[in-house]
Coordinates of C-alpha atoms in Angstrom, one line a residue:
M1 CA 100.9 103.9 115.6
S2 CA 97.7 103.8 113.4
T3 CA 96.6 100.3 112.9
V4 CA 94.3 98.3 110.6
L5 CA 93.2 94.6 110.8
L6 CA 93.4 92.7 107.5
V7 CA 91.4 89.5 107.3
I8 CA 92.6 87.6 104.2
D9 CA 90.4 85.2 102.2
V10 CA 88.3 83.6 104.9
Q11 CA 85.8 82.4 102.3
R12 CA 83.3 79.6 102.1
A13 CA 84.9 77.8 99.2
L14 CA 88.2 77.7 101.1
F15 CA 86.8 76.8 104.6
D16 CA 83.6 74.7 104.1
P17 CA 84.6 71.7 101.9
E18 CA 86.3 68.7 103.5
P19 CA 89.2 68.5 104.3
R20 CA 89.0 71.8 106.0
P21 CA 92.0 74.0 106.8
F22 CA 94.0 73.4 109.9
E23 CA 92.1 74.5 113.0
A24 CA 89.5 76.1 110.8
D25 CA 86.9 76.8 113.5
A26 CA 89.4 77.9 116.1
V27 CA 91.0 80.3 113.5
V28 CA 87.6 81.8 112.7
A29 CA 86.9 82.2 116.5
R30 CA 90.3 83.9 117.0
I31 CA 89.6 86.2 114.0
N32 CA 86.2 87.1 115.5
A33 CA 87.9 88.0 118.8
L34 CA 90.5 90.1 116.9
T35 CA 87.8 92.0 114.9
E36 CA 85.7 92.6 118.1
R37 CA 88.7 94.1 119.8
A38 CA 89.7 96.1 116.8
R39 CA 86.2 97.6 116.4
A40 CA 86.0 98.4 120.1
A41 CA 89.2 100.4 119.7
D42 CA 88.0 102.1 116.5
V43 CA 90.6 100.3 114.4
P44 CA 89.4 99.6 110.8
V45 CA 88.7 96.1 109.8
V46 CA 89.2 95.1 106.2
F47 CA 88.0 91.8 104.8
V48 CA 89.9 90.8 101.7
Q49 CA 88.1 88.4 99.3
H50 CA 89.8 86.5 96.5
E51 CA 88.0 86.1 93.2
T52 CA 88.5 84.1 90.1
P53 CA 86.9 84.3 86.6
K54 CA 85.6 80.7 87.0
G55 CA 85.4 78.1 89.6
P56 CA 84.3 78.3 93.3
L57 CA 85.5 81.8 93.9
V58 CA 83.6 83.7 91.2
L59 CA 82.5 87.1 92.4
G60 CA 79.1 86.8 94.2
S61 CA 79.0 83.0 94.2
D62 CA 78.3 81.1 97.4
G63 CA 82.0 80.0 97.6
W64 CA 83.2 83.6 97.2
K65 CA 81.1 84.7 100.3
L66 CA 82.8 85.1 103.6
E67 CA 82.8 82.1 105.9
A68 CA 79.4 81.9 107.6
N69 CA 80.7 82.1 111.2
L70 CA 82.7 85.3 110.6
K71 CA 81.3 88.3 112.4
V72 CA 81.2 91.2 110.0
A73 CA 80.0 94.7 110.9
P74 CA 78.4 97.2 108.5
R75 CA 81.4 99.6 108.9
D76 CA 84.0 97.0 107.9
A77 CA 85.6 97.5 104.5
V78 CA 85.8 94.8 101.8
V79 CA 88.6 94.6 99.3
R80 CA 88.4 92.3 96.3
K81 CA 91.6 90.8 94.9
A82 CA 92.6 88.5 92.1
T83 CA 96.2 87.7 93.1
P84 CA 97.8 86.4 96.3
D85 CA 98.9 89.9 97.2
A86 CA 96.1 92.0 98.7
F87 CA 97.8 95.2 97.6
L88 CA 98.3 94.3 93.9
R89 CA 95.7 96.0 91.6
T90 CA 93.4 96.7 94.6
E91 CA 92.3 99.8 96.5
L92 CA 93.9 98.6 99.7
E93 CA 96.9 100.9 99.7
D94 CA 94.7 103.9 98.9
L95 CA 92.4 103.0 101.8
L96 CA 95.3 102.7 104.2
G97 CA 96.6 106.0 103.0
Q98 CA 93.2 107.7 103.7
W99 CA 93.2 106.3 107.2
N100 CA 96.9 107.2 107.8
I101 CA 97.8 103.6 108.6
D102 CA 101.4 102.7 109.4
H103 CA 100.8 99.3 111.0
V104 CA 98.9 96.3 109.7
V105 CA 97.7 93.2 111.7
V106 CA 97.2 90.2 109.4
C107 CA 95.3 87.0 109.8
G108 CA 93.4 84.6 107.5
Y109 CA 94.0 82.1 104.7
A110 CA 96.4 80.8 103.2
S111 CA 99.4 81.0 105.4
E112 CA 101.9 80.2 102.7
C113 CA 100.3 82.1 99.9
C114 CA 98.0 85.1 100.3
V115 CA 98.9 85.7 104.0
D116 CA 102.6 85.4 103.2
S117 CA 102.4 87.6 100.0
T118 CA 100.4 90.3 101.8
V119 CA 102.7 90.4 104.8
R120 CA 105.8 90.7 102.6
R121 CA 104.2 93.4 100.4
A122 CA 103.0 95.4 103.5
A123 CA 106.5 95.4 104.9
A124 CA 107.9 96.3 101.4
L125 CA 105.5 99.3 101.3
G126 CA 106.8 100.5 104.7
Y127 CA 104.1 99.2 107.1
A128 CA 105.0 97.6 110.4
V129 CA 103.3 94.2 110.4
T130 CA 101.9 92.0 113.2
L131 CA 101.1 88.5 112.0
A132 CA 98.4 86.9 114.3
S133 CA 100.4 83.7 114.7
D134 CA 97.4 81.4 115.6
A135 CA 94.8 83.2 113.4
H136 CA 96.1 82.2 110.0
T137 CA 95.7 78.8 108.5
T138 CA 96.0 76.6 105.4
H139 CA 95.3 73.1 104.2
D140 CA 97.6 70.1 104.5
F141 CA 100.1 69.5 101.7
P142 CA 101.9 66.3 100.7
H143 CA 105.1 67.6 102.1
A144 CA 103.8 69.5 105.2
T145 CA 100.7 69.7 107.3
G146 CA 98.7 73.0 107.7
A147 CA 100.2 73.2 111.3
Q148 CA 103.7 72.9 109.9
M149 CA 103.0 75.5 107.2
R150 CA 101.7 78.0 109.8
T151 CA 104.7 77.4 112.1
H152 CA 107.0 77.9 109.1
E153 CA 105.4 81.3 108.3
N154 CA 105.5 82.3 111.9
V155 CA 109.3 81.7 111.9
V156 CA 110.3 82.9 108.4
L157 CA 108.3 86.1 108.1
P158 CA 109.6 87.7 111.3
S159 CA 113.2 86.8 110.3
L160 CA 112.9 89.0 107.2
D161 CA 114.6 92.3 108.3
S162 CA 115.7 93.6 104.8
F163 CA 112.3 95.4 104.3
G164 CA 113.0 97.8 107.0
P165 CA 109.8 97.7 109.0
K166 CA 109.6 95.0 111.6
I167 CA 107.4 91.9 111.1
V168 CA 106.3 90.4 114.4
A169 CA 104.4 87.2 114.9
K170 CA 102.3 86.9 118.1
P171 CA 99.3 85.0 119.4
S172 CA 96.0 86.7 118.7
E173 CA 95.2 87.0 122.4
A174 CA 98.4 89.1 122.9
I175 CA 97.4 91.5 120.1
T176 CA 96.0 94.8 121.5
F177 CA 94.5 97.7 119.6
G178 CA 94.4 101.4 120.5

């Protein structure tokens, strides 16, 4: 299986202001461990960055930049997006095709939005998906905490079998590359 690691929307405007996402620092550390293992196995790493025409996620703004503690290598790819779905109107699918990818590992922000949308689209496009169950996060909501939202996605996404390809959720330390 040919794999890619997708890191979704781990950006300063989403991680720096208080209140921060659930386990923000621990999630960044887990993502860094995943990217290190992926690079060591020659697995491509793609950082996806959300942008908006105004507000804190304007292209090139401080808030748009990747979270300061993320470890990024020169060979990592960056994909810009303007919707929750990292495939919609982006070059992501073309990149994965060039690399002959059939399996995506997904982590990042926000569990219930951009991570969820990208996982579902990847499966719909025929990719096997591994969701790093402890390396995605979100903020608390009035109806559920960030921890509850992450748990919800870790249960719901793997239960979706109508796409065809399997969606699996597993802890980041259990994810191997190569």
